[in-house]
XYZ file of C-alpha atoms in Angstrom:
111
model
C -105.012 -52.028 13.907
C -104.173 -54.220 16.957
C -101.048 -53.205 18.583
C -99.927 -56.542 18.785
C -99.964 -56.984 15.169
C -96.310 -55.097 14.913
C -95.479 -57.112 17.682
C -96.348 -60.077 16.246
C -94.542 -58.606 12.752
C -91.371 -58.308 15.000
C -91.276 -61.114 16.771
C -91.497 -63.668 13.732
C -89.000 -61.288 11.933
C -86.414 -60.692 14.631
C -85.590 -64.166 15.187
C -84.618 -67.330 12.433
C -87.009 -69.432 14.858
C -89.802 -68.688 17.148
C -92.912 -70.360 18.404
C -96.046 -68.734 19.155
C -96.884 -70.777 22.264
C -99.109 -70.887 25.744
C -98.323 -72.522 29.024
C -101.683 -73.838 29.705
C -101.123 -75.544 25.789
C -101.119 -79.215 25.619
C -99.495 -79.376 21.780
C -97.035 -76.556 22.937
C -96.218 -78.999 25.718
C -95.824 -81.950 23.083
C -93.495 -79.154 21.006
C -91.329 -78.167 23.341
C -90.232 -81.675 24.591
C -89.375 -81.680 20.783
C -87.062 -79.148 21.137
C -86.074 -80.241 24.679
C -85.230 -84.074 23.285
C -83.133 -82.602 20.143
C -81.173 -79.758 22.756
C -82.566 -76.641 20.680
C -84.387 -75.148 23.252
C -82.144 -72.017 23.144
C -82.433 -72.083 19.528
C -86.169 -70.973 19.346
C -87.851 -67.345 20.445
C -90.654 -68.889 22.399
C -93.268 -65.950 22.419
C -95.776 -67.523 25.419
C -98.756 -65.448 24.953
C -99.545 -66.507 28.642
C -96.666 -64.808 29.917
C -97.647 -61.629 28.008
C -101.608 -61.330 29.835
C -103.306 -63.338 31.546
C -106.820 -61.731 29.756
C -108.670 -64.614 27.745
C -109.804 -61.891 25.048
C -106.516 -60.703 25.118
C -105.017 -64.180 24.030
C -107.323 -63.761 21.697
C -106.132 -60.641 20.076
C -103.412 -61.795 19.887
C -103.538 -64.855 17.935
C -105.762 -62.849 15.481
C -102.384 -60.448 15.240
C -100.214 -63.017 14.604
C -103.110 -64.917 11.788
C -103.400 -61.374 9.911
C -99.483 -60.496 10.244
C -98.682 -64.541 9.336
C -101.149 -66.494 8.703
C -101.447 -68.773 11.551
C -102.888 -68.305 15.023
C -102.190 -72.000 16.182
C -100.551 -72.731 19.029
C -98.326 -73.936 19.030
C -96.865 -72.399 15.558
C -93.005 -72.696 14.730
C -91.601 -69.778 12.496
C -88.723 -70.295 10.587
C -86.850 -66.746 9.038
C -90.396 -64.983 9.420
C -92.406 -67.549 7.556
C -95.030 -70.559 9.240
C -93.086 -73.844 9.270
C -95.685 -75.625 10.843
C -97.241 -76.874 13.861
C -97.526 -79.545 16.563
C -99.251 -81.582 13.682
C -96.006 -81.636 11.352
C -94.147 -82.501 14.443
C -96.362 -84.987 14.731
C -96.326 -86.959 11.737
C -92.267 -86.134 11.286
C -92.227 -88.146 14.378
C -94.520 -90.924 13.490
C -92.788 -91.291 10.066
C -89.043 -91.152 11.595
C -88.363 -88.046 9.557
C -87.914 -85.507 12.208
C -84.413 -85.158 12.867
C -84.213 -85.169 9.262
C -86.882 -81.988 8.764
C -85.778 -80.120 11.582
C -81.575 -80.162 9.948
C -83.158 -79.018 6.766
C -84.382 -75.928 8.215
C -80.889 -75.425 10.432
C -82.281 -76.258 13.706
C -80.477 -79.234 14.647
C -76.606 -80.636 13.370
């Protein structure tokens, strides 16, 4: 077993929201100037698997953690009290049909 499936276990579990992210992501770009535009930036555990190695087959790994401890290896992948939420694609189309603000108070991240 991976070690960075109990990471990944603890991570989603330790925090009401996190994103599984990467720097060099162009969606996790597009989610966090979600988060940036609504002020929750502080809100959300933003696990940067670039930050953690900088090995390619380590990224890797680690996205097939998080996929077998959560079901999703996406990046970006917003977690919300341990469970998938959804991705830059629901972000997406929350934006496109004016919903988002709406979504993201039904889950407790914004007022």
């Amino acid at each position: 077993m991976s070690k960075y499936i109990a990471i990944a276990r603890e991570v989603v579990s330790s925090h009401k929201f996190v994103q599984l992210s990467a720097g060099w992501c162009p969606d996790c770009v597009y989610s966090n100037s979600i988060w940036k535009k609504f002020g929750v930036t502080d809100k959300i555990f933003n696990y940067d698997i670039a930050e953690v190695t900088n090995s390619r087959s380590e990224w890797n790994e680690i996205r097939d953690a998080f996929q077998k401890a959560t079901g999703s290896r996406n990046l970006p992948t917003l977690y919300v009290d341990g469970k998938v939420w959804g991705t830059e694609s629901e972000l997406a189309r929350f934006e496109r049909n004016g919903t988002l603000k709406e979504e993201l108070q039904k889950i407790g991240l914004v007022d």
